[in-house]
Coordinates of C-alpha atoms in Angstrom, one line a residue:
A17 CA 0.0 0.0 0.0
S18 CA 3.0 2.3 1.0
F19 CA 4.6 1.5 -2.6
L20 CA 1.2 2.4 -4.3
L21 CA 0.8 5.7 -2.3
L22 CA 4.5 6.5 -3.0
C23 CA 3.8 6.0 -6.9
F24 CA 0.5 8.0 -6.7
R25 CA 2.4 10.9 -5.1
S26 CA 5.2 10.6 -7.6
S27 CA 2.8 10.8 -10.5
L28 CA 1.2 14.0 -9.2
A29 CA 4.6 15.6 -8.4
T30 CA 6.1 15.0 -12.0
P31 CA 3.5 16.9 -13.9
L32 CA 3.5 19.6 -11.2
I33 CA 7.1 20.0 -11.4
F34 CA 7.2 20.0 -15.1
C35 CA 4.5 22.8 -15.2
L36 CA 6.7 24.8 -12.7
L37 CA 9.6 24.5 -14.8
L38 CA 7.5 25.8 -17.8
Q39 CA 6.3 28.6 -15.9
A40 CA 9.7 29.6 -14.5
P41 CA 10.7 32.2 -16.9
L42 CA 7.8 34.3 -16.1
T43 CA 8.0 33.8 -12.3
Q44 CA 11.3 35.3 -11.7
L45 CA 10.1 38.9 -10.5
S46 CA 10.6 38.3 -6.9
T47 CA 14.4 37.6 -7.7
I48 CA 15.1 40.8 -9.3
T49 CA 14.6 43.5 -6.7
Q50 CA 15.6 46.5 -8.5
P51 CA 15.5 46.1 -12.4
N52 CA 17.4 48.8 -14.6
F53 CA 15.0 50.9 -16.7
V54 CA 15.8 52.2 -20.1
L55 CA 12.9 54.4 -21.3
L56 CA 12.9 55.4 -24.9
L57 CA 10.6 58.2 -26.0
A58 CA 10.5 59.5 -29.5
D59 CA 9.5 62.9 -30.7
D60 CA 6.6 63.5 -32.9
L61 CA 6.7 59.9 -34.1
G62 CA 3.3 58.8 -35.4
I63 CA 1.8 55.3 -34.6
G64 CA 1.7 54.5 -38.2
D65 CA 5.4 55.2 -38.8
V66 CA 6.5 51.9 -37.1
G67 CA 6.6 48.5 -38.7
C68 CA 5.1 46.4 -36.0
Y69 CA 2.1 48.9 -36.0
G70 CA 1.3 48.2 -39.5
N71 CA 3.9 50.3 -41.8
D72 CA 5.5 48.2 -44.4
T73 CA 7.6 50.8 -46.1
I74 CA 9.7 52.4 -43.3
R75 CA 12.1 50.0 -41.8
T76 CA 12.1 49.6 -38.1
P77 CA 13.5 46.2 -37.3
N78 CA 14.8 46.9 -33.8
I79 CA 11.5 48.5 -32.5
D80 CA 9.8 45.5 -34.2
R81 CA 12.2 43.3 -32.3
L82 CA 11.2 44.8 -29.0
A83 CA 7.6 44.1 -29.8
K84 CA 8.3 40.5 -30.7
E85 CA 10.6 40.1 -27.6
G86 CA 7.9 41.7 -25.4
V87 CA 4.5 43.3 -24.9
K88 CA 2.8 45.5 -27.5
L89 CA 0.2 48.1 -26.5
T90 CA -2.3 49.0 -29.2
Q91 CA -4.3 51.5 -27.1
H92 CA -1.6 53.6 -25.7
I93 CA -2.5 57.1 -25.0
A94 CA -0.5 60.2 -24.4
A95 CA -2.1 62.6 -21.8
A96 CA -1.7 65.5 -24.1
P97 CA -1.0 66.1 -27.9
L98 CA 2.1 68.4 -27.6
C99 CA 5.5 68.0 -26.4
T100 CA 5.7 70.0 -23.0
P101 CA 2.5 69.0 -21.4
S102 CA 2.7 65.3 -22.7
R103 CA 6.2 64.9 -21.2
A104 CA 5.1 66.6 -17.9
A105 CA 2.4 64.0 -17.4
F106 CA 4.9 61.2 -18.3
L107 CA 7.5 62.4 -15.8
T108 CA 4.9 63.0 -12.9
G109 CA 2.1 60.3 -13.7
R110 CA -0.5 63.3 -13.6
Y111 CA -2.6 65.2 -16.0
P112 CA -0.6 68.2 -17.0
L113 CA -3.0 70.7 -15.8
R114 CA -2.7 69.3 -12.3
S115 CA 0.8 70.8 -12.5
G116 CA 0.1 73.9 -14.4
M117 CA 1.7 72.4 -17.5
D118 CA -1.0 72.7 -19.9
A119 CA -2.0 76.2 -21.6
V120 CA -5.1 78.4 -21.2
N121 CA -3.9 80.5 -24.5
D122 CA -2.3 79.6 -27.6
Y123 CA 1.0 79.3 -26.1
R124 CA 0.8 75.4 -25.4
V125 CA 4.5 74.5 -25.0
I126 CA 7.4 76.2 -23.6
F127 CA 8.7 78.8 -26.2
W128 CA 12.1 79.8 -24.8
N129 CA 14.9 78.5 -22.6
A130 CA 14.7 82.1 -21.2
G131 CA 11.1 81.7 -20.1
S132 CA 10.2 81.6 -16.4
G133 CA 7.7 78.6 -16.8
G134 CA 8.5 74.8 -16.4
L135 CA 7.9 71.7 -14.3
P136 CA 7.4 73.0 -10.7
P137 CA 10.0 72.1 -8.3
N138 CA 7.2 70.7 -6.1
E139 CA 6.3 68.1 -8.6
T140 CA 7.8 64.7 -7.8
T141 CA 9.0 62.8 -10.9
F142 CA 9.6 59.1 -11.2
A143 CA 13.4 59.8 -11.3
K144 CA 13.3 61.7 -8.0
I145 CA 11.9 58.6 -6.3
L146 CA 14.2 56.2 -8.0
Q147 CA 17.1 58.4 -7.1
Q148 CA 15.9 58.1 -3.4
Q149 CA 15.8 54.2 -4.0
G150 CA 19.5 54.3 -4.7
Y151 CA 19.3 54.4 -8.6
S152 CA 21.5 56.2 -10.9
T153 CA 19.3 58.3 -13.0
G154 CA 20.3 59.9 -16.2
L155 CA 18.4 61.9 -19.1
I156 CA 20.1 62.1 -22.5
G157 CA 18.3 64.1 -25.2
K158 CA 15.2 66.5 -25.0
W159 CA 13.9 68.0 -21.9
H160 CA 11.6 70.9 -22.7
Q161 CA 10.3 71.4 -19.2
G162 CA 12.0 74.7 -18.7
V163 CA 15.2 75.9 -17.1
N164 CA 15.4 78.9 -14.8
C165 CA 12.7 80.9 -12.7
E166 CA 14.2 83.9 -11.3
S167 CA 17.8 84.2 -12.3
R168 CA 20.2 82.9 -15.1
N169 CA 21.6 80.1 -13.0
D170 CA 18.9 79.1 -10.4
H171 CA 18.0 76.1 -12.7
C172 CA 14.8 75.7 -10.6
H173 CA 13.2 73.5 -13.6
H174 CA 16.4 71.8 -14.7
P175 CA 16.6 68.0 -14.9
L176 CA 19.1 67.9 -12.1
K177 CA 16.4 69.6 -9.8
H178 CA 13.8 66.8 -10.9
G179 CA 15.8 63.6 -9.8
F180 CA 18.3 63.1 -12.5
D181 CA 21.9 62.6 -11.4
Y182 CA 23.1 63.2 -15.0
F183 CA 21.8 65.4 -17.8
Y184 CA 23.2 65.7 -21.5
G185 CA 21.1 67.0 -24.0
M186 CA 18.8 70.1 -25.2
P187 CA 17.0 71.9 -22.3
F188 CA 14.6 72.9 -25.1
T189 CA 13.3 71.1 -28.2
L190 CA 14.7 70.7 -31.7
I191 CA 13.3 73.2 -34.0
S192 CA 14.0 74.2 -37.6
D193 CA 15.6 77.3 -36.3
C194 CA 18.7 75.1 -35.2
Q195 CA 19.5 74.3 -38.8
P196 CA 20.7 77.5 -40.6
T197 CA 19.7 76.1 -43.9
E198 CA 16.0 75.5 -42.9
T199 CA 13.1 77.9 -43.0
P200 CA 12.7 79.4 -39.5
E201 CA 9.9 77.4 -37.6
M202 CA 9.5 79.1 -34.3
D203 CA 6.4 81.5 -34.0
R204 CA 6.6 81.9 -37.8
A205 CA 3.2 83.6 -38.4
F206 CA 3.8 86.0 -35.2
R207 CA 7.4 86.8 -36.7
R208 CA 5.8 87.9 -40.0
K209 CA 3.5 90.1 -38.3
L210 CA 6.3 91.9 -36.3
W211 CA 8.4 92.2 -39.5
L212 CA 5.4 93.8 -41.2
S213 CA 4.6 96.3 -38.2
T214 CA 8.3 97.2 -38.3
Q215 CA 8.1 98.1 -41.8
M216 CA 5.0 100.0 -41.4
I217 CA 6.4 102.0 -38.5
G218 CA 9.7 102.7 -40.5
L219 CA 7.7 103.6 -43.4
I220 CA 5.6 106.3 -41.5
T221 CA 8.7 107.4 -39.8
L222 CA 10.5 108.0 -43.1
T223 CA 7.5 109.5 -44.8
A224 CA 7.1 112.0 -41.9
V225 CA 10.8 112.8 -42.1
L226 CA 10.6 113.4 -45.9
G227 CA 7.7 115.5 -45.4
R228 CA 9.2 117.8 -42.9
L229 CA 12.5 118.2 -45.0
T230 CA 10.2 119.3 -48.1
G231 CA 7.9 121.3 -45.9
L232 CA 4.8 119.5 -46.9
I233 CA 4.1 118.8 -43.1
S234 CA 5.0 120.8 -40.1
V235 CA 5.9 118.4 -37.7
P236 CA 8.3 119.3 -34.7
W237 CA 11.6 117.6 -35.0
K238 CA 11.3 116.5 -31.3
T239 CA 8.3 114.6 -32.3
L240 CA 10.0 112.9 -35.3
S241 CA 13.0 112.0 -33.0
C242 CA 10.6 110.3 -30.5
L243 CA 9.0 108.4 -33.6
A244 CA 12.3 107.3 -34.9
G245 CA 13.4 106.2 -31.2
F246 CA 10.1 104.4 -31.0
S247 CA 10.7 102.5 -34.3
L248 CA 14.2 101.5 -33.2
L249 CA 13.1 100.4 -29.9
F250 CA 10.3 98.2 -31.2
F251 CA 12.8 96.5 -33.6
I252 CA 15.4 96.0 -31.0
C253 CA 12.8 94.5 -28.5
W254 CA 11.5 91.9 -30.6
F255 CA 14.5 91.2 -32.9
S256 CA 16.9 90.6 -29.7
S257 CA 14.9 87.5 -29.3
Y258 CA 13.5 86.2 -32.6
G259 CA 16.5 87.4 -34.4
F260 CA 18.8 85.1 -32.4
V261 CA 16.6 82.0 -31.7
R262 CA 19.4 79.6 -32.9
Y263 CA 21.7 81.1 -30.1
W264 CA 19.1 81.3 -27.4
N265 CA 17.2 78.0 -27.9
C266 CA 19.6 75.6 -29.7
I267 CA 22.0 74.8 -27.1
M268 CA 23.4 71.6 -25.6
M269 CA 24.2 71.2 -22.0
R270 CA 25.9 68.5 -19.8
N271 CA 24.5 68.8 -16.4
H272 CA 24.5 72.6 -15.6
G273 CA 27.2 73.6 -18.1
I274 CA 26.7 74.5 -21.7
T275 CA 28.7 72.7 -24.1
E276 CA 27.6 74.1 -27.3
Q277 CA 25.8 77.5 -28.1
P278 CA 24.6 77.2 -30.7
M279 CA 24.6 73.4 -31.3
V280 CA 26.4 71.8 -34.0
T281 CA 23.6 69.8 -35.5
D282 CA 25.9 67.7 -37.7
R283 CA 27.3 65.7 -34.6
T284 CA 24.3 65.9 -32.4
T285 CA 22.9 62.2 -33.3
S286 CA 26.3 60.7 -32.7
L287 CA 26.9 62.5 -29.3
V288 CA 23.3 61.5 -28.0
L289 CA 24.1 58.0 -28.9
R290 CA 27.6 58.0 -27.3
E291 CA 26.5 59.5 -24.0
S292 CA 23.3 57.0 -23.8
I293 CA 25.9 53.9 -24.3
S294 CA 28.5 55.6 -22.0
F295 CA 25.8 55.9 -19.2
I296 CA 24.9 52.2 -19.3
E297 CA 28.6 51.2 -19.2
R298 CA 29.3 53.6 -16.3
N299 CA 26.3 52.2 -14.3
K300 CA 26.3 48.5 -15.2
H301 CA 27.0 47.5 -11.8
K302 CA 24.2 49.1 -9.9
P303 CA 20.7 49.7 -10.7
F304 CA 20.0 52.6 -13.2
L305 CA 17.4 54.6 -15.0
L306 CA 18.2 55.7 -18.4
F307 CA 15.7 58.2 -20.1
L308 CA 16.8 58.5 -23.6
S309 CA 14.6 61.3 -24.8
F310 CA 15.2 61.3 -28.6
L311 CA 15.4 64.4 -30.7
H312 CA 14.1 62.2 -33.8
S313 CA 11.6 62.5 -35.4
H314 CA 10.8 66.2 -34.9
T315 CA 11.8 68.9 -37.4
P316 CA 14.4 69.8 -38.8
L317 CA 14.8 65.9 -39.0
L318 CA 18.5 65.7 -38.1
T319 CA 19.8 62.8 -40.2
T320 CA 23.4 61.7 -40.6
E321 CA 24.6 61.2 -44.1
K322 CA 24.7 57.5 -43.7
F323 CA 20.8 57.3 -43.7
L324 CA 19.9 59.9 -46.2
G325 CA 18.0 58.8 -49.1
R326 CA 17.6 55.3 -47.6
S327 CA 13.9 55.1 -47.2
R328 CA 10.7 55.5 -49.4
H329 CA 9.2 58.5 -47.4
G330 CA 12.0 61.2 -47.9
L331 CA 13.8 62.9 -45.2
Y332 CA 11.1 61.8 -42.6
G333 CA 11.5 58.2 -43.2
D334 CA 15.3 58.4 -43.4
N335 CA 15.2 60.0 -39.9
V336 CA 12.8 57.4 -38.5
E337 CA 15.2 54.5 -39.8
E338 CA 18.2 56.3 -38.1
M339 CA 16.3 56.4 -34.8
D340 CA 15.4 52.8 -35.1
W341 CA 19.1 52.1 -35.7
M342 CA 19.9 54.1 -32.5
V343 CA 17.5 51.9 -30.5
G344 CA 19.5 48.8 -31.9
Q345 CA 22.6 50.5 -30.5
V346 CA 21.3 50.9 -27.3
L347 CA 19.9 47.3 -26.9
D348 CA 23.3 46.0 -28.4
A349 CA 24.8 47.9 -25.3
I350 CA 22.6 46.3 -22.9
D351 CA 23.1 42.8 -24.3
K352 CA 27.1 43.5 -24.3
E353 CA 26.9 44.3 -20.7
G354 CA 24.7 41.3 -19.8
L355 CA 21.9 43.4 -18.6
K356 CA 19.1 42.1 -20.9
D357 CA 17.3 39.9 -18.4
T358 CA 17.6 42.6 -15.5
T359 CA 16.5 45.7 -17.7
L360 CA 12.9 46.6 -18.6
V361 CA 13.0 48.6 -21.8
Y362 CA 10.1 50.7 -22.8
F363 CA 9.5 52.5 -26.2
A364 CA 7.0 55.1 -26.9
S365 CA 6.1 58.6 -28.6
D366 CA 5.1 61.8 -26.8
H367 CA 2.2 62.2 -29.0
G368 CA 1.1 61.7 -32.6
G369 CA 2.6 62.8 -35.8
W370 CA 2.5 66.2 -37.1
L371 CA 0.3 66.1 -40.2
E372 CA 0.6 69.9 -41.2
R373 CA 4.3 70.1 -41.1
Q374 CA 5.2 70.5 -44.8
E375 CA 7.6 72.4 -46.8
G376 CA 6.4 72.7 -50.5
E377 CA 6.0 69.1 -51.6
R378 CA 7.8 67.6 -48.8
Q379 CA 6.0 66.0 -46.0
L380 CA 8.2 66.5 -42.7
G381 CA 5.6 65.1 -40.2
G382 CA 4.5 61.8 -39.3
W383 CA 1.8 59.3 -40.3
N384 CA -1.0 58.1 -37.7
G385 CA -2.1 55.1 -39.6
I386 CA -6.0 54.6 -39.4
Y387 CA -6.4 57.2 -36.9
K388 CA -8.1 60.5 -37.4
G389 CA -6.1 63.6 -36.6
G390 CA -2.4 64.3 -35.3
K391 CA -0.4 66.4 -33.1
A392 CA -2.0 69.3 -31.3
M393 CA -5.2 67.6 -31.6
G394 CA -6.4 66.6 -28.2
G395 CA -9.4 64.6 -28.9
W396 CA -8.8 62.6 -32.2
E397 CA -7.1 59.4 -31.7
G398 CA -4.2 60.3 -34.2
G399 CA -3.1 62.9 -31.8
I400 CA -2.8 61.0 -28.7
R401 CA -2.7 57.2 -29.7
V402 CA 1.0 56.4 -29.7
P403 CA 3.3 53.2 -30.1
G404 CA 3.8 51.6 -26.5
I405 CA 6.4 48.6 -26.2
F406 CA 7.8 46.8 -23.1
R407 CA 10.4 44.3 -23.0
W408 CA 11.7 42.4 -20.1
P409 CA 12.9 38.9 -20.8
G410 CA 11.6 36.3 -18.3
V411 CA 9.2 38.6 -16.7
L412 CA 6.9 39.7 -19.6
P413 CA 5.6 37.2 -22.0
A414 CA 7.0 37.6 -25.4
G415 CA 5.0 38.4 -28.5
T416 CA 2.0 39.5 -26.4
V417 CA -0.4 42.2 -27.7
I418 CA -2.7 44.0 -25.4
D419 CA -5.8 46.0 -26.6
E420 CA -6.7 47.8 -23.2
P421 CA -6.6 51.5 -22.7
T422 CA -3.3 52.5 -21.2
S423 CA -1.5 55.9 -20.7
L424 CA 1.9 57.2 -20.9
M425 CA 1.2 58.3 -17.2
D426 CA 1.2 54.8 -16.2
I427 CA 5.1 54.6 -16.4
Y428 CA 5.2 56.4 -13.2
P429 CA 3.7 54.0 -10.7
T430 CA 5.0 51.0 -12.7
V431 CA 8.4 52.1 -12.5
V432 CA 8.3 53.4 -9.0
H433 CA 6.8 50.0 -7.7
L434 CA 9.3 47.9 -9.5
A435 CA 12.2 50.1 -7.9
G436 CA 10.5 49.4 -4.4
G437 CA 9.4 52.9 -3.9
A438 CA 5.8 54.4 -3.1
V439 CA 4.0 56.9 -5.2
P440 CA 3.2 60.1 -3.5
Q441 CA 0.0 60.0 -1.2
D442 CA -0.4 64.0 -1.0
R443 CA -1.5 64.5 -4.6
V444 CA -3.6 62.8 -7.3
I445 CA -1.7 60.3 -9.4
D446 CA -3.6 59.6 -12.6
G447 CA -1.5 56.6 -13.8
R448 CA -1.9 53.1 -12.9
D449 CA 0.6 50.2 -12.5
L450 CA 0.9 48.4 -15.6
L451 CA 2.8 45.3 -14.4
P452 CA -0.3 43.0 -13.7
L453 CA -1.7 43.7 -17.2
L454 CA 1.7 43.3 -18.8
R455 CA 2.2 39.9 -17.0
G456 CA -1.2 38.7 -17.9
T457 CA -2.2 38.4 -14.3
V458 CA -5.4 40.5 -14.8
A459 CA -7.4 40.8 -18.0
H460 CA -8.2 44.5 -18.0
S461 CA -6.5 47.9 -17.6
E462 CA -7.2 49.8 -14.0
H463 CA -8.4 52.8 -16.4
E464 CA -12.1 53.1 -16.7
F465 CA -12.1 56.7 -17.8
L466 CA -9.4 58.7 -19.5
F467 CA -9.8 62.5 -20.2
H468 CA -8.5 63.9 -23.4
Y469 CA -7.3 67.7 -23.0
C470 CA -6.4 70.2 -25.4
G471 CA -4.5 72.8 -23.5
V472 CA -6.8 73.2 -20.1
H473 CA -10.0 72.5 -22.4
L474 CA -11.6 69.1 -22.2
H475 CA -12.1 67.7 -25.6
A476 CA -13.2 64.2 -25.4
V477 CA -13.7 61.4 -22.7
R478 CA -13.0 57.6 -23.2
W479 CA -15.0 55.1 -21.1
H480 CA -13.7 51.6 -21.1
Q481 CA -16.8 49.5 -20.3
K482 CA -15.1 46.6 -18.9
D483 CA -18.1 44.1 -18.7
T484 CA -18.8 44.4 -22.4
G485 CA -15.2 45.1 -23.6
A486 CA -16.7 48.3 -25.4
V487 CA -14.5 51.7 -25.5
W488 CA -16.9 54.6 -25.8
K489 CA -15.4 58.0 -26.7
A490 CA -17.4 61.2 -26.5
H491 CA -16.2 64.4 -28.3
Y492 CA -17.4 67.6 -26.7
V493 CA -15.2 69.9 -28.8
T494 CA -13.4 69.2 -32.1
P495 CA -11.2 71.3 -34.4
I496 CA -12.4 72.7 -37.6
F497 CA -10.3 71.2 -40.4
S498 CA -9.0 73.5 -42.9
P499 CA -9.4 73.3 -45.7
P500 CA -12.8 71.6 -44.9
G501 CA -12.4 67.9 -45.1
A502 CA -8.6 67.7 -45.2
G503 CA -8.2 65.8 -41.9
A504 CA -5.9 68.6 -40.4
C505 CA -5.4 72.3 -40.1
Y506 CA -3.1 72.8 -42.9
N507 CA -4.2 76.5 -43.3
R508 CA -3.1 77.1 -39.7
G509 CA -0.2 74.8 -39.2
F510 CA -1.7 73.8 -35.9
C511 CA -5.3 73.0 -34.8
P512 CA -6.6 75.4 -31.9
C513 CA -8.2 74.2 -28.8
F514 CA -10.7 76.9 -28.5
G515 CA -12.3 79.9 -30.2
E516 CA -13.4 80.2 -33.7
G517 CA -11.2 77.3 -34.9
V518 CA -13.3 74.7 -33.0
T519 CA -16.8 73.4 -32.9
H520 CA -18.7 72.7 -29.5
H521 CA -20.9 69.4 -29.8
E522 CA -24.2 69.1 -27.9
P523 CA -25.0 66.3 -27.7
P524 CA -21.2 65.4 -28.0
L525 CA -20.2 63.1 -30.8
L526 CA -20.1 59.3 -29.6
F527 CA -17.9 56.6 -31.1
E528 CA -17.4 53.0 -30.1
L529 CA -13.6 52.6 -30.7
S530 CA -13.4 48.9 -30.5
Q531 CA -15.8 49.0 -33.6
D532 CA -14.9 52.3 -35.3
P533 CA -11.2 52.9 -34.3
S534 CA -10.9 55.6 -37.0
E535 CA -13.8 57.5 -35.5
A536 CA -15.6 57.6 -39.0
K537 CA -19.2 57.0 -38.0
P538 CA -20.5 59.0 -35.0
L539 CA -23.4 57.2 -33.2
S540 CA -26.6 58.8 -32.4
A541 CA -29.7 58.1 -30.3
D542 CA -31.4 57.0 -33.4
T543 CA -28.6 54.3 -34.2
E544 CA -27.2 53.4 -30.7
P545 CA -29.8 52.3 -28.1
L546 CA -27.1 53.0 -25.3
F547 CA -26.4 56.4 -26.5
D548 CA -28.0 58.4 -23.6
T549 CA -26.8 55.9 -21.0
V550 CA -23.2 56.2 -22.2
I551 CA -23.5 60.1 -22.2
R552 CA -24.8 60.2 -18.8
K553 CA -22.2 57.7 -17.3
I554 CA -19.4 59.9 -19.1
G555 CA -21.0 63.1 -17.7
R556 CA -21.0 62.0 -14.2
A557 CA -17.4 60.8 -14.6
I558 CA -16.4 64.5 -15.9
E559 CA -18.1 65.8 -12.5
E560 CA -16.2 63.4 -10.4
H561 CA -12.9 64.3 -12.2
R562 CA -13.2 67.9 -12.1
R563 CA -13.7 67.7 -8.2
T564 CA -10.3 66.3 -8.0
L565 CA -8.8 69.4 -9.8
T566 CA -7.2 72.3 -7.7
P567 CA -6.1 75.7 -9.0
V568 CA -2.3 75.8 -9.6
P569 CA 0.0 78.6 -11.0
E570 CA -0.1 78.6 -14.9
Q571 CA 3.4 77.6 -16.1
L572 CA 2.4 78.4 -19.7
S573 CA 0.9 81.8 -19.1
V574 CA 2.1 84.6 -21.4
S575 CA 4.2 86.1 -18.6
N576 CA 6.1 82.7 -18.1
V577 CA 6.6 82.0 -21.8
V578 CA 8.2 85.2 -23.1
W579 CA 11.8 85.7 -23.6
K580 CA 13.6 87.4 -20.6
P581 CA 16.9 88.2 -21.2
W582 CA 18.1 87.7 -17.4
L583 CA 17.1 84.2 -17.7
Q584 CA 18.9 83.4 -20.8
P585 CA 21.4 80.4 -20.3
C586 CA 24.5 81.8 -21.7
C587 CA 28.2 80.2 -21.9
G588 CA 29.8 83.6 -22.1
T589 CA 29.1 87.1 -21.0
F590 CA 25.4 87.9 -22.1
P591 CA 24.5 88.6 -24.8
F592 CA 27.8 87.3 -26.2
C593 CA 26.9 83.7 -25.7
W594 CA 29.0 81.5 -27.9
C595 CA 30.9 78.3 -27.2
D596 CA 31.8 74.9 -28.5
K597 CA 33.4 72.9 -25.8
E598 CA 32.8 69.5 -27.7
D599 CA 35.0 70.8 -30.3
D600 CA 37.6 71.8 -27.9
N601 CA 37.5 68.3 -26.2

């Protein structure tokens, strides 16, 4: 009997042990107490620009490899459709209007290194928490969250004040003004108005002087002198900022010091890649966080000669393929140091592609696949649905695709919890820990509602009805495309958030995204029996959400975004700001 009992126990134990061995690769989480994190964030990349998301003409083998070896999210949502607010939300896990990083006006991003707005010092980034947990934290690439508050060197918004031990990159963002051969991009329409106003004032002044000299008008010379002085002062006031954008905004920094002013764009890509790999090599023996914030694929599309002309989509496609190569180089560095199994790699874009960005026949912005709209559009999917890929061999199941609503804000609690930290309890954190969803231990995202803002204006709300799997989306405000039916605001360059350029919907436009991801067929009470129920449900969610909002200083107010010469980062004696320390090295 004892022999039979022993055989019976053995017969049970054998398949049990076999099953445990099969599951072992996905049950090692407890043995990795503090994984490394490599967060890769593209700039202006459309979801339709990546091979694993359906593009078959731009080659992205390294990003595709990440998806094959990890988890691909198909409903990954940015908290804002523009750089500054989206990145603020990414860093803090909070909707940007909670930190004052979304705009009430048309200045929806930080415009100058010498502005006083930026990510407030009282905001706690995931980098700051990881730093407290003993991580080495580095940011390479784009920041665009401000620099100074009151003086040139207070660096109150600087990455090193927000939890990063090391920073190399642009405190601002890449713009066409950084490339001397490109047409200026920054505030282009406003600059034209300033030039026109200067010419008109100058013409009036010259006409008055000629009239006085010829005796046609009797204007006192004192009045003419004041008019001439005003003309000169007006010109100096605006040209001192807009006339030197390349020197004021296109700079590279290492920690608090400026290394290039203006930046030498021909070598930027190689320096960013070198710094990224060097950071991994320096910190391989301790837990680290590397946030590689690409300058690709924002205009002016800095692309090295090696990649020019390689793609079927002109300069933009070349630029995306070069970024993919950079991703591959970083992954190779992780493999080389034996860190692959202890490193969580994440890839995403800060928002959708810029449809309106064109120069003549050249399309310089991205493609958002089947999704309507693009960059700057807070409601339409094309502006906010982005690639989202996680890879962590042995912990996350390879080749997994998840079609649940997730957010860039979710990176915050996910990273913090894995590092052994705790999210702040004194504020609202809108992100949710993604690890259970990524590992497959839960079937649904924790997000029931996601709120889609354009500036501080609520444009749309997404409701994930978990019991049925439906994803409803109600649009309360949509931009007016120009020309009509064009799918973007080509006549403006950007779609606005408010004013004459938008339409308010009452009742709201309603779509069921799981059936209509392109938002092509709005539902109505006549075509959808649940229409009124869904709208009421979303309406109650909006009321509850608004009760969680508290007034905060507006970081993107006009007074905060204007150029202030006393705040201008300068590697010389202002206004003689010029240096090239990389060349000196």
